[in-house]
Amino acid sequence: MRVGILAAMEEEIGLVKRAIKKRKVEKALQTGFYTGVWHQQPIVLARSGLGKVNAAAVTQRMISVYKPEIIIMVGVAGACNADLSIGDVIIVDEVVHWDLDVTGLGFELGELPFMGIKIMEAHQKLVSMAHQILKRTRLKVIAKNKPKVFVGRIASGDTFVTDEERVQLIVEKFNNLCVDMESAAVAQVCFLNKTPFAIIKSVSDKADEKAEIDFAKFLKIAAGNSFLVLEKFIKEISKQK
Ligand code: ADE
């Protein structure tokens, strides 16, 4: 079985790219699809780029061409809850589009129209596996914070959120722990293809006025922590074959 790995940015896939053995690359959709083996586990890795359309296109191509049995998305997110600090890790169990609004046709905010679904669920077994792995992983301290681990909901939209009022509005509606710009697209494409998925995110910023500065400052270290978790995930999956 092959595992698909996705992240939005080059900083987030770079470490994995360098770790892949027997690496081959196919260029498509203005990105690269890297196949090869990592700890005896066949994988396919791609950078989705930012935003939901890019993420959807890359996820669909990954599934159609490389047929991964599961997809794992890693990367950073903006925190929407005062308990979360920069560097903390969120194991995503539920995903929603915060900017999907077909209320004008009588659907709930965030609901995928005519599909009877609003909250998309990560694969339960992968969520528990991520939890077990994180208990055993010593994550790097970020901004003097020893990373804590949370399980919860992410809300995605095609906006880099930099404003606390907007965060409050999103949280009131969706009760999410964090925001990003890709997870809901990845989750929706996985749902349509019946591909189980997991999403593990590190907090890079608090989606407030300082978000742009924090994001740039913490992206690389957060990516390092994602790499540590991903590596253990891949080793665990490879053992279970
Ligand atoms: N990903 C990381 N930080 C984010 C933010 N503030 N808004 C949207 N996506 C993000």
Short mmCIF file of C-alpha atoms and ligand atoms in Angstrom, two decimals, residues 76-79 98 155 157 159-163 179-182 201-208 211-212 215, ligand 1:
data_model
loop_
_atom_site.label_atom_id
_atom_site.label_comp_id
_atom_site.label_asym_id
_atom_site.label_seq_id
_atom_site.Cartn_x
_atom_site.Cartn_y
_atom_site.Cartn_z
CA VAL A 76 0.69 24.88 9.88
CA ALA A 77 -2.53 26.52 11.01
CA GLY A 78 -3.67 29.69 12.73
CA ALA A 79 -4.92 29.14 16.30
CA TRP A 98 -15.90 28.25 7.06
CA ALA A 155 -12.06 25.32 9.56
CA GLY A 157 -11.30 29.22 3.90
CA THR A 159 -8.38 33.75 3.40
CA PHE A 160 -5.24 34.14 5.47
CA VAL A 161 -6.95 35.28 8.67
CA THR A 162 -5.29 38.21 10.43
CA ASP A 163 -8.05 39.60 12.57
CA VAL A 179 -7.98 27.77 10.64
CA ASP A 180 -6.06 27.05 7.47
CA MET A 181 -6.56 27.41 3.72
CA GLU A 182 -6.46 23.81 2.47
CA LYS A 201 -1.20 20.72 12.09
CA SER A 202 1.22 22.87 14.08
CA VAL A 203 0.22 26.34 15.22
CA SER A 204 2.27 28.99 13.36
CA ASP A 205 0.26 32.05 14.46
CA LYS A 206 -2.90 33.16 16.22
CA ALA A 207 -4.74 34.44 13.12
CA ASP A 208 -4.48 37.95 14.59
CA ALA A 211 -0.14 36.53 12.08
CA GLU A 212 1.99 37.53 9.08
CA PHE A 215 3.81 32.76 10.32
N1 ADE B 1 -2.44 28.93 8.07
C1 ADE B 1 -1.58 29.31 9.03
N2 ADE B 1 -1.99 30.45 9.61
C2 ADE B 1 -3.14 30.80 9.00
C3 ADE B 1 -4.02 31.90 9.14
N3 ADE B 1 -3.80 32.86 10.02
N4 ADE B 1 -5.12 31.95 8.33
C4 ADE B 1 -5.34 30.99 7.42
N5 ADE B 1 -4.53 29.93 7.23
C5 ADE B 1 -3.44 29.84 8.02
#
